[in-house]
Amino acid sequence: MAAFFASAWANAQEPVAAAPAPVANEAENILHLDLSTGGRVSIKLYADIAPAHIDRIKTLTRQGFYNGVVFHRVIDGFMAQTGDPTGTGTGGSPLPDLKAEFNAVPHLRGTVSMARAQSDDSANSQFFICFQPRFALDGKYTAFGRVIAGMQYVDAIQRGEPPATPDKILQASIGADNISPPDFAAQAKPAASAEAQITLDDLSKPLN
């Protein structure tokens, strides 16, 4: 009997395993960009690495700021830049510029990073998506996410500084808000019409 009580007392003293901490809503840190190139791009946001920049991206996204904004600077083998409602590369949001949150995230293919002017603390609303690794940017621009799905729609963005007929963000949304993609077929850019072939008869026609 004494052994039974001793065993019961010992068991009562064993620490109870703590309940697992609630898992953060991962969808809150997913940015969707529905592009005019025909599909949805999903970006994992690094909220623990660049919290102020992620807060800015979420705020502007939920305000509808990025909807309809073009990719105004697209350099083949480098990156596609967007986030300027004027489409000139000189605009931004009415919100104040952000303090830099430079970090160790490398600029790989699919890395999403904030654009800025000469000052380290001049990022506002513009960002770019890397087509290829650019390690020279590491520690000089605030990388805040990476494409996890739909990179083919980034690859299809028309090149140019600016592009002749720029592609755009049809709709931006945060994953937790469960906003459906638009009808991409209805939003597609019209195909360029083929030029009519000129025949010898056409060349022989009177000028009038």
JSON list of C-alpha atoms in Angstrom, two decimals:
[
{"chain": "A", "resi": 1, "resn": "MET", "atom": "CA", "xyz": [0.00, 0.00, 0.00]},
{"chain": "A", "resi": 2, "resn": "ALA", "atom": "CA", "xyz": [2.84, 2.40, 0.88]},
{"chain": "A", "resi": 3, "resn": "ALA", "atom": "CA", "xyz": [4.47, 1.64, -2.46]},
{"chain": "A", "resi": 4, "resn": "PHE", "atom": "CA", "xyz": [1.19, 2.46, -4.23]},
{"chain": "A", "resi": 5, "resn": "PHE", "atom": "CA", "xyz": [0.92, 5.89, -2.56]},
{"chain": "A", "resi": 6, "resn": "ALA", "atom": "CA", "xyz": [4.59, 6.60, -3.26]},
{"chain": "A", "resi": 7, "resn": "SER", "atom": "CA", "xyz": [4.08, 5.81, -6.93]},
{"chain": "A", "resi": 8, "resn": "ALA", "atom": "CA", "xyz": [0.94, 7.96, -7.11]},
{"chain": "A", "resi": 9, "resn": "TRP", "atom": "CA", "xyz": [2.74, 10.88, -5.42]},
{"chain": "A", "resi": 10, "resn": "ALA", "atom": "CA", "xyz": [5.66, 10.60, -7.86]},
{"chain": "A", "resi": 11, "resn": "ASN", "atom": "CA", "xyz": [3.33, 10.60, -10.84]},
{"chain": "A", "resi": 12, "resn": "ALA", "atom": "CA", "xyz": [1.56, 13.68, -9.50]},
{"chain": "A", "resi": 13, "resn": "GLN", "atom": "CA", "xyz": [4.88, 15.53, -9.38]},
{"chain": "A", "resi": 14, "resn": "GLU", "atom": "CA", "xyz": [5.70, 14.87, -13.06]},
{"chain": "A", "resi": 15, "resn": "PRO", "atom": "CA", "xyz": [5.34, 18.06, -15.10]},
{"chain": "A", "resi": 16, "resn": "VAL", "atom": "CA", "xyz": [2.36, 18.14, -17.40]},
{"chain": "A", "resi": 17, "resn": "ALA", "atom": "CA", "xyz": [3.36, 18.63, -21.03]},
{"chain": "A", "resi": 18, "resn": "ALA", "atom": "CA", "xyz": [2.55, 22.13, -22.17]},
{"chain": "A", "resi": 19, "resn": "ALA", "atom": "CA", "xyz": [-0.09, 22.49, -24.86]},
{"chain": "A", "resi": 20, "resn": "PRO", "atom": "CA", "xyz": [1.48, 23.25, -28.24]},
{"chain": "A", "resi": 21, "resn": "ALA", "atom": "CA", "xyz": [1.54, 26.91, -29.14]},
{"chain": "A", "resi": 22, "resn": "PRO", "atom": "CA", "xyz": [-1.08, 27.87, -31.73]},
{"chain": "A", "resi": 23, "resn": "VAL", "atom": "CA", "xyz": [0.29, 27.79, -35.26]},
{"chain": "A", "resi": 24, "resn": "ALA", "atom": "CA", "xyz": [0.31, 31.23, -36.88]},
{"chain": "A", "resi": 25, "resn": "ASN", "atom": "CA", "xyz": [-2.07, 31.64, -39.77]},
{"chain": "A", "resi": 26, "resn": "GLU", "atom": "CA", "xyz": [0.29, 31.04, -42.67]},
{"chain": "A", "resi": 27, "resn": "ALA", "atom": "CA", "xyz": [-2.20, 32.48, -45.14]},
{"chain": "A", "resi": 28, "resn": "GLU", "atom": "CA", "xyz": [-1.80, 35.87, -43.44]},
{"chain": "A", "resi": 29, "resn": "ASN", "atom": "CA", "xyz": [1.74, 35.92, -44.79]},
{"chain": "A", "resi": 30, "resn": "ILE", "atom": "CA", "xyz": [0.96, 34.98, -48.38]},
{"chain": "A", "resi": 31, "resn": "LEU", "atom": "CA", "xyz": [0.68, 37.72, -51.00]},
{"chain": "A", "resi": 32, "resn": "HIS", "atom": "CA", "xyz": [-1.19, 36.87, -54.20]},
{"chain": "A", "resi": 33, "resn": "LEU", "atom": "CA", "xyz": [-0.57, 38.88, -57.36]},
{"chain": "A", "resi": 34, "resn": "ASP", "atom": "CA", "xyz": [-3.01, 38.16, -60.18]},
{"chain": "A", "resi": 35, "resn": "LEU", "atom": "CA", "xyz": [-1.16, 39.27, -63.31]},
{"chain": "A", "resi": 36, "resn": "SER", "atom": "CA", "xyz": [-2.24, 40.26, -66.79]},
{"chain": "A", "resi": 37, "resn": "THR", "atom": "CA", "xyz": [0.16, 37.56, -68.04]},
{"chain": "A", "resi": 38, "resn": "GLY", "atom": "CA", "xyz": [-2.56, 35.04, -67.23]},
{"chain": "A", "resi": 39, "resn": "GLY", "atom": "CA", "xyz": [-2.27, 33.67, -63.71]},
{"chain": "A", "resi": 40, "resn": "ARG", "atom": "CA", "xyz": [-1.74, 34.04, -59.98]},
{"chain": "A", "resi": 41, "resn": "VAL", "atom": "CA", "xyz": [1.68, 34.50, -58.40]},
{"chain": "A", "resi": 42, "resn": "SER", "atom": "CA", "xyz": [1.93, 33.52, -54.72]},
{"chain": "A", "resi": 43, "resn": "ILE", "atom": "CA", "xyz": [4.62, 35.06, -52.54]},
{"chain": "A", "resi": 44, "resn": "LYS", "atom": "CA", "xyz": [5.68, 33.95, -49.07]},
{"chain": "A", "resi": 45, "resn": "LEU", "atom": "CA", "xyz": [6.18, 37.04, -46.90]},
{"chain": "A", "resi": 46, "resn": "TYR", "atom": "CA", "xyz": [8.98, 37.05, -44.31]},
{"chain": "A", "resi": 47, "resn": "ALA", "atom": "CA", "xyz": [7.13, 38.79, -41.50]},
{"chain": "A", "resi": 48, "resn": "ASP", "atom": "CA", "xyz": [9.77, 37.89, -38.93]},
{"chain": "A", "resi": 49, "resn": "ILE", "atom": "CA", "xyz": [12.61, 39.36, -41.02]},
{"chain": "A", "resi": 50, "resn": "ALA", "atom": "CA", "xyz": [11.11, 42.58, -42.38]},
{"chain": "A", "resi": 51, "resn": "PRO", "atom": "CA", "xyz": [8.03, 43.29, -40.22]},
{"chain": "A", "resi": 52, "resn": "ALA", "atom": "CA", "xyz": [7.62, 46.97, -41.10]},
{"chain": "A", "resi": 53, "resn": "HIS", "atom": "CA", "xyz": [7.84, 46.30, -44.81]},
{"chain": "A", "resi": 54, "resn": "ILE", "atom": "CA", "xyz": [5.41, 43.38, -44.59]},
{"chain": "A", "resi": 55, "resn": "ASP", "atom": "CA", "xyz": [2.97, 45.58, -42.67]},
{"chain": "A", "resi": 56, "resn": "ARG", "atom": "CA", "xyz": [3.25, 48.18, -45.44]},
{"chain": "A", "resi": 57, "resn": "ILE", "atom": "CA", "xyz": [2.68, 45.62, -48.20]},
{"chain": "A", "resi": 58, "resn": "LYS", "atom": "CA", "xyz": [-0.36, 44.21, -46.39]},
{"chain": "A", "resi": 59, "resn": "THR", "atom": "CA", "xyz": [-1.80, 47.66, -45.68]},
{"chain": "A", "resi": 60, "resn": "LEU", "atom": "CA", "xyz": [-1.48, 48.81, -49.29]},
{"chain": "A", "resi": 61, "resn": "THR", "atom": "CA", "xyz": [-2.74, 45.50, -50.64]},
{"chain": "A", "resi": 62, "resn": "ARG", "atom": "CA", "xyz": [-5.87, 45.61, -48.50]},
{"chain": "A", "resi": 63, "resn": "GLN", "atom": "CA", "xyz": [-6.46, 49.20, -49.58]},
{"chain": "A", "resi": 64, "resn": "GLY", "atom": "CA", "xyz": [-6.46, 48.05, -53.22]},
{"chain": "A", "resi": 65, "resn": "PHE", "atom": "CA", "xyz": [-3.42, 50.23, -53.91]},
{"chain": "A", "resi": 66, "resn": "TYR", "atom": "CA", "xyz": [-1.70, 47.72, -56.19]},
{"chain": "A", "resi": 67, "resn": "ASN", "atom": "CA", "xyz": [-4.75, 46.82, -58.28]},
{"chain": "A", "resi": 68, "resn": "GLY", "atom": "CA", "xyz": [-4.14, 47.92, -61.87]},
{"chain": "A", "resi": 69, "resn": "VAL", "atom": "CA", "xyz": [-0.54, 49.04, -61.26]},
{"chain": "A", "resi": 70, "resn": "VAL", "atom": "CA", "xyz": [1.85, 48.24, -64.13]},
{"chain": "A", "resi": 71, "resn": "PHE", "atom": "CA", "xyz": [5.33, 46.75, -64.22]},
{"chain": "A", "resi": 72, "resn": "HIS", "atom": "CA", "xyz": [7.13, 49.89, -65.33]},
{"chain": "A", "resi": 73, "resn": "ARG", "atom": "CA", "xyz": [10.73, 48.62, -65.37]},
{"chain": "A", "resi": 74, "resn": "VAL", "atom": "CA", "xyz": [11.44, 45.08, -66.54]},
{"chain": "A", "resi": 75, "resn": "ILE", "atom": "CA", "xyz": [15.02, 44.06, -67.34]},
{"chain": "A", "resi": 76, "resn": "ASP", "atom": "CA", "xyz": [15.61, 40.67, -68.92]},
{"chain": "A", "resi": 77, "resn": "GLY", "atom": "CA", "xyz": [17.82, 38.46, -66.76]},
{"chain": "A", "resi": 78, "resn": "PHE", "atom": "CA", "xyz": [17.41, 40.82, -63.81]},
{"chain": "A", "resi": 79, "resn": "MET", "atom": "CA", "xyz": [14.02, 41.80, -62.42]},
{"chain": "A", "resi": 80, "resn": "ALA", "atom": "CA", "xyz": [10.46, 43.14, -62.89]},
{"chain": "A", "resi": 81, "resn": "GLN", "atom": "CA", "xyz": [9.58, 46.26, -60.88]},
{"chain": "A", "resi": 82, "resn": "THR", "atom": "CA", "xyz": [6.11, 47.53, -59.96]},
{"chain": "A", "resi": 83, "resn": "GLY", "atom": "CA", "xyz": [4.28, 49.36, -57.19]},
{"chain": "A", "resi": 84, "resn": "ASP", "atom": "CA", "xyz": [4.20, 52.89, -58.65]},
{"chain": "A", "resi": 85, "resn": "PRO", "atom": "CA", "xyz": [0.64, 54.06, -59.41]},
{"chain": "A", "resi": 86, "resn": "THR", "atom": "CA", "xyz": [2.01, 56.69, -61.82]},
{"chain": "A", "resi": 87, "resn": "GLY", "atom": "CA", "xyz": [3.81, 54.04, -63.87]},
{"chain": "A", "resi": 88, "resn": "THR", "atom": "CA", "xyz": [6.88, 56.27, -64.13]},
{"chain": "A", "resi": 89, "resn": "GLY", "atom": "CA", "xyz": [9.11, 54.84, -61.41]},
{"chain": "A", "resi": 90, "resn": "THR", "atom": "CA", "xyz": [9.03, 58.10, -59.44]},
{"chain": "A", "resi": 91, "resn": "GLY", "atom": "CA", "xyz": [5.75, 57.64, -57.55]},
{"chain": "A", "resi": 92, "resn": "GLY", "atom": "CA", "xyz": [4.68, 55.90, -54.38]},
{"chain": "A", "resi": 93, "resn": "SER", "atom": "CA", "xyz": [1.98, 55.78, -51.74]},
{"chain": "A", "resi": 94, "resn": "PRO", "atom": "CA", "xyz": [0.91, 58.68, -49.49]},
{"chain": "A", "resi": 95, "resn": "LEU", "atom": "CA", "xyz": [2.44, 56.81, -46.54]},
{"chain": "A", "resi": 96, "resn": "PRO", "atom": "CA", "xyz": [5.88, 57.82, -45.20]},
{"chain": "A", "resi": 97, "resn": "ASP", "atom": "CA", "xyz": [9.02, 56.12, -46.44]},
{"chain": "A", "resi": 98, "resn": "LEU", "atom": "CA", "xyz": [10.27, 53.13, -44.48]},
{"chain": "A", "resi": 99, "resn": "LYS", "atom": "CA", "xyz": [13.41, 52.59, -42.44]},
{"chain": "A", "resi": 100, "resn": "ALA", "atom": "CA", "xyz": [15.56, 49.96, -44.10]},
{"chain": "A", "resi": 101, "resn": "GLU", "atom": "CA", "xyz": [15.31, 46.40, -42.79]},
{"chain": "A", "resi": 102, "resn": "PHE", "atom": "CA", "xyz": [18.32, 44.97, -44.61]},
{"chain": "A", "resi": 103, "resn": "ASN", "atom": "CA", "xyz": [18.77, 41.28, -43.84]},
{"chain": "A", "resi": 104, "resn": "ALA", "atom": "CA", "xyz": [20.62, 38.12, -44.83]},
{"chain": "A", "resi": 105, "resn": "VAL", "atom": "CA", "xyz": [18.00, 36.88, -47.33]},
{"chain": "A", "resi": 106, "resn": "PRO", "atom": "CA", "xyz": [19.81, 36.41, -50.67]},
{"chain": "A", "resi": 107, "resn": "HIS", "atom": "CA", "xyz": [18.45, 37.81, -53.92]},
{"chain": "A", "resi": 108, "resn": "LEU", "atom": "CA", "xyz": [17.73, 34.53, -55.71]},
{"chain": "A", "resi": 109, "resn": "ARG", "atom": "CA", "xyz": [15.38, 33.76, -58.58]},
{"chain": "A", "resi": 110, "resn": "GLY", "atom": "CA", "xyz": [11.91, 34.64, -57.26]},
{"chain": "A", "resi": 111, "resn": "THR", "atom": "CA", "xyz": [13.13, 36.83, -54.39]},
{"chain": "A", "resi": 112, "resn": "VAL", "atom": "CA", "xyz": [10.86, 39.84, -53.82]},
{"chain": "A", "resi": 113, "resn": "SER", "atom": "CA", "xyz": [12.56, 42.99, -52.55]},
{"chain": "A", "resi": 114, "resn": "MET", "atom": "CA", "xyz": [11.74, 46.65, -51.99]},
{"chain": "A", "resi": 115, "resn": "ALA", "atom": "CA", "xyz": [12.89, 49.24, -54.49]},
{"chain": "A", "resi": 116, "resn": "ARG", "atom": "CA", "xyz": [14.31, 52.49, -53.15]},
{"chain": "A", "resi": 117, "resn": "ALA", "atom": "CA", "xyz": [16.04, 55.71, -54.15]},
{"chain": "A", "resi": 118, "resn": "GLN", "atom": "CA", "xyz": [19.61, 56.57, -53.12]},
{"chain": "A", "resi": 119, "resn": "SER", "atom": "CA", "xyz": [18.77, 56.77, -49.43]},
{"chain": "A", "resi": 120, "resn": "ASP", "atom": "CA", "xyz": [18.68, 53.46, -47.56]},
{"chain": "A", "resi": 121, "resn": "ASP", "atom": "CA", "xyz": [15.48, 54.61, -45.87]},
{"chain": "A", "resi": 122, "resn": "SER", "atom": "CA", "xyz": [13.51, 55.57, -48.99]},
{"chain": "A", "resi": 123, "resn": "ALA", "atom": "CA", "xyz": [11.47, 52.41, -49.72]},
{"chain": "A", "resi": 124, "resn": "ASN", "atom": "CA", "xyz": [7.76, 53.14, -49.89]},
{"chain": "A", "resi": 125, "resn": "SER", "atom": "CA", "xyz": [5.51, 51.04, -52.14]},
{"chain": "A", "resi": 126, "resn": "GLN", "atom": "CA", "xyz": [7.61, 49.88, -55.10]},
{"chain": "A", "resi": 127, "resn": "PHE", "atom": "CA", "xyz": [9.06, 46.39, -55.18]},
{"chain": "A", "resi": 128, "resn": "PHE", "atom": "CA", "xyz": [10.72, 44.04, -57.65]},
{"chain": "A", "resi": 129, "resn": "ILE", "atom": "CA", "xyz": [10.81, 40.31, -58.37]},
{"chain": "A", "resi": 130, "resn": "CYS", "atom": "CA", "xyz": [14.12, 38.79, -59.43]},
{"chain": "A", "resi": 131, "resn": "PHE", "atom": "CA", "xyz": [14.26, 36.70, -62.62]},
{"chain": "A", "resi": 132, "resn": "GLN", "atom": "CA", "xyz": [17.76, 35.50, -61.75]},
{"chain": "A", "resi": 133, "resn": "PRO", "atom": "CA", "xyz": [20.09, 35.65, -58.71]},
{"chain": "A", "resi": 134, "resn": "ARG", "atom": "CA", "xyz": [21.63, 39.07, -58.06]},
{"chain": "A", "resi": 135, "resn": "PHE", "atom": "CA", "xyz": [23.81, 38.71, -54.99]},
{"chain": "A", "resi": 136, "resn": "ALA", "atom": "CA", "xyz": [25.23, 42.22, -55.43]},
{"chain": "A", "resi": 137, "resn": "LEU", "atom": "CA", "xyz": [21.90, 43.48, -54.04]},
{"chain": "A", "resi": 138, "resn": "ASP", "atom": "CA", "xyz": [22.19, 41.49, -50.80]},
{"chain": "A", "resi": 139, "resn": "GLY", "atom": "CA", "xyz": [22.24, 43.70, -47.71]},
{"chain": "A", "resi": 140, "resn": "LYS", "atom": "CA", "xyz": [21.50, 46.80, -49.79]},
{"chain": "A", "resi": 141, "resn": "TYR", "atom": "CA", "xyz": [17.80, 46.29, -50.44]},
{"chain": "A", "resi": 142, "resn": "THR", "atom": "CA", "xyz": [15.14, 44.92, -48.09]},
{"chain": "A", "resi": 143, "resn": "ALA", "atom": "CA", "xyz": [14.25, 41.44, -49.31]},
{"chain": "A", "resi": 144, "resn": "PHE", "atom": "CA", "xyz": [10.85, 40.57, -47.85]},
{"chain": "A", "resi": 145, "resn": "GLY", "atom": "CA", "xyz": [9.57, 37.46, -49.61]},
{"chain": "A", "resi": 146, "resn": "ARG", "atom": "CA", "xyz": [9.93, 34.89, -52.35]},
{"chain": "A", "resi": 147, "resn": "VAL", "atom": "CA", "xyz": [7.67, 33.49, -55.06]},
{"chain": "A", "resi": 148, "resn": "ILE", "atom": "CA", "xyz": [6.41, 30.03, -54.10]},
{"chain": "A", "resi": 149, "resn": "ALA", "atom": "CA", "xyz": [4.00, 29.49, -57.01]},
{"chain": "A", "resi": 150, "resn": "GLY", "atom": "CA", "xyz": [3.31, 31.01, -60.41]},
{"chain": "A", "resi": 151, "resn": "MET", "atom": "CA", "xyz": [6.83, 32.12, -61.35]},
{"chain": "A", "resi": 152, "resn": "GLN", "atom": "CA", "xyz": [5.98, 31.39, -64.99]},
{"chain": "A", "resi": 153, "resn": "TYR", "atom": "CA", "xyz": [3.63, 34.37, -64.95]},
{"chain": "A", "resi": 154, "resn": "VAL", "atom": "CA", "xyz": [6.48, 36.58, -63.72]},
{"chain": "A", "resi": 155, "resn": "ASP", "atom": "CA", "xyz": [8.73, 35.25, -66.50]},
{"chain": "A", "resi": 156, "resn": "ALA", "atom": "CA", "xyz": [6.05, 36.26, -69.04]},
{"chain": "A", "resi": 157, "resn": "ILE", "atom": "CA", "xyz": [6.03, 39.96, -68.02]},
{"chain": "A", "resi": 158, "resn": "GLN", "atom": "CA", "xyz": [6.89, 42.15, -71.00]},
{"chain": "A", "resi": 159, "resn": "ARG", "atom": "CA", "xyz": [10.39, 43.61, -70.89]},
{"chain": "A", "resi": 160, "resn": "GLY", "atom": "CA", "xyz": [11.26, 47.27, -71.26]},
{"chain": "A", "resi": 161, "resn": "GLU", "atom": "CA", "xyz": [12.12, 50.49, -69.41]},
{"chain": "A", "resi": 162, "resn": "PRO", "atom": "CA", "xyz": [9.22, 51.10, -69.75]},
{"chain": "A", "resi": 163, "resn": "PRO", "atom": "CA", "xyz": [7.65, 48.26, -71.75]},
{"chain": "A", "resi": 164, "resn": "ALA", "atom": "CA", "xyz": [5.74, 49.28, -74.89]},
{"chain": "A", "resi": 165, "resn": "THR", "atom": "CA", "xyz": [2.55, 47.66, -73.60]},
{"chain": "A", "resi": 166, "resn": "PRO", "atom": "CA", "xyz": [3.26, 46.96, -69.91]},
{"chain": "A", "resi": 167, "resn": "ASP", "atom": "CA", "xyz": [1.78, 44.07, -68.02]},
{"chain": "A", "resi": 168, "resn": "LYS", "atom": "CA", "xyz": [0.07, 44.86, -64.73]},
{"chain": "A", "resi": 169, "resn": "ILE", "atom": "CA", "xyz": [-1.21, 43.56, -61.42]},
{"chain": "A", "resi": 170, "resn": "LEU", "atom": "CA", "xyz": [-4.90, 42.96, -62.05]},
{"chain": "A", "resi": 171, "resn": "GLN", "atom": "CA", "xyz": [-5.49, 42.30, -58.36]},
{"chain": "A", "resi": 172, "resn": "ALA", "atom": "CA", "xyz": [-3.37, 41.91, -55.24]},
{"chain": "A", "resi": 173, "resn": "SER", "atom": "CA", "xyz": [-4.66, 40.15, -52.13]},
{"chain": "A", "resi": 174, "resn": "ILE", "atom": "CA", "xyz": [-3.56, 38.54, -48.88]},
{"chain": "A", "resi": 175, "resn": "GLY", "atom": "CA", "xyz": [-4.13, 34.79, -48.68]},
{"chain": "A", "resi": 176, "resn": "ALA", "atom": "CA", "xyz": [-6.06, 34.98, -45.40]},
{"chain": "A", "resi": 177, "resn": "ASP", "atom": "CA", "xyz": [-8.69, 37.18, -47.08]},
{"chain": "A", "resi": 178, "resn": "ASN", "atom": "CA", "xyz": [-9.67, 34.37, -49.48]},
{"chain": "A", "resi": 179, "resn": "ILE", "atom": "CA", "xyz": [-10.18, 36.60, -52.53]},
{"chain": "A", "resi": 180, "resn": "SER", "atom": "CA", "xyz": [-10.72, 34.59, -55.71]},
{"chain": "A", "resi": 181, "resn": "PRO", "atom": "CA", "xyz": [-8.62, 35.23, -58.81]},
{"chain": "A", "resi": 182, "resn": "PRO", "atom": "CA", "xyz": [-10.23, 37.25, -61.60]},
{"chain": "A", "resi": 183, "resn": "ASP", "atom": "CA", "xyz": [-11.31, 35.80, -64.95]},
{"chain": "A", "resi": 184, "resn": "PHE", "atom": "CA", "xyz": [-7.90, 35.84, -66.60]},
{"chain": "A", "resi": 185, "resn": "ALA", "atom": "CA", "xyz": [-9.29, 35.06, -70.04]},
{"chain": "A", "resi": 186, "resn": "ALA", "atom": "CA", "xyz": [-11.53, 38.13, -69.92]},
{"chain": "A", "resi": 187, "resn": "GLN", "atom": "CA", "xyz": [-8.62, 40.29, -68.75]},
{"chain": "A", "resi": 188, "resn": "ALA", "atom": "CA", "xyz": [-6.11, 39.09, -71.34]},
{"chain": "A", "resi": 189, "resn": "LYS", "atom": "CA", "xyz": [-4.41, 41.68, -73.52]},
{"chain": "A", "resi": 190, "resn": "PRO", "atom": "CA", "xyz": [-5.71, 41.62, -77.12]},
{"chain": "A", "resi": 191, "resn": "ALA", "atom": "CA", "xyz": [-3.39, 39.84, -79.48]},
{"chain": "A", "resi": 192, "resn": "ALA", "atom": "CA", "xyz": [-1.60, 42.03, -81.95]},
{"chain": "A", "resi": 193, "resn": "SER", "atom": "CA", "xyz": [-3.30, 41.87, -85.33]},
{"chain": "A", "resi": 194, "resn": "ALA", "atom": "CA", "xyz": [-1.22, 40.39, -88.12]},
{"chain": "A", "resi": 195, "resn": "GLU", "atom": "CA", "xyz": [-0.21, 42.79, -90.85]},
{"chain": "A", "resi": 196, "resn": "ALA", "atom": "CA", "xyz": [-1.88, 42.16, -94.21]},
{"chain": "A", "resi": 197, "resn": "GLN", "atom": "CA", "xyz": [0.44, 40.80, -96.88]},
{"chain": "A", "resi": 198, "resn": "ILE", "atom": "CA", "xyz": [1.24, 43.25, -99.67]},
{"chain": "A", "resi": 199, "resn": "THR", "atom": "CA", "xyz": [0.98, 41.76, -103.14]},
{"chain": "A", "resi": 200, "resn": "LEU", "atom": "CA", "xyz": [2.32, 42.87, -106.54]},
{"chain": "A", "resi": 201, "resn": "ASP", "atom": "CA", "xyz": [-1.21, 43.91, -107.46]},
{"chain": "A", "resi": 202, "resn": "ASP", "atom": "CA", "xyz": [-1.27, 46.22, -104.42]},
{"chain": "A", "resi": 203, "resn": "LEU", "atom": "CA", "xyz": [1.97, 47.85, -105.54]},
{"chain": "A", "resi": 204, "resn": "SER", "atom": "CA", "xyz": [0.54, 48.40, -109.03]},
{"chain": "A", "resi": 205, "resn": "LYS", "atom": "CA", "xyz": [-2.60, 50.18, -107.82]},
{"chain": "A", "resi": 206, "resn": "PRO", "atom": "CA", "xyz": [-2.99, 53.91, -108.56]},
{"chain": "A", "resi": 207, "resn": "LEU", "atom": "CA", "xyz": [-1.99, 56.13, -105.65]},
{"chain": "A", "resi": 208, "resn": "ASN", "atom": "CA", "xyz": [-5.45, 57.69, -105.54]}
]
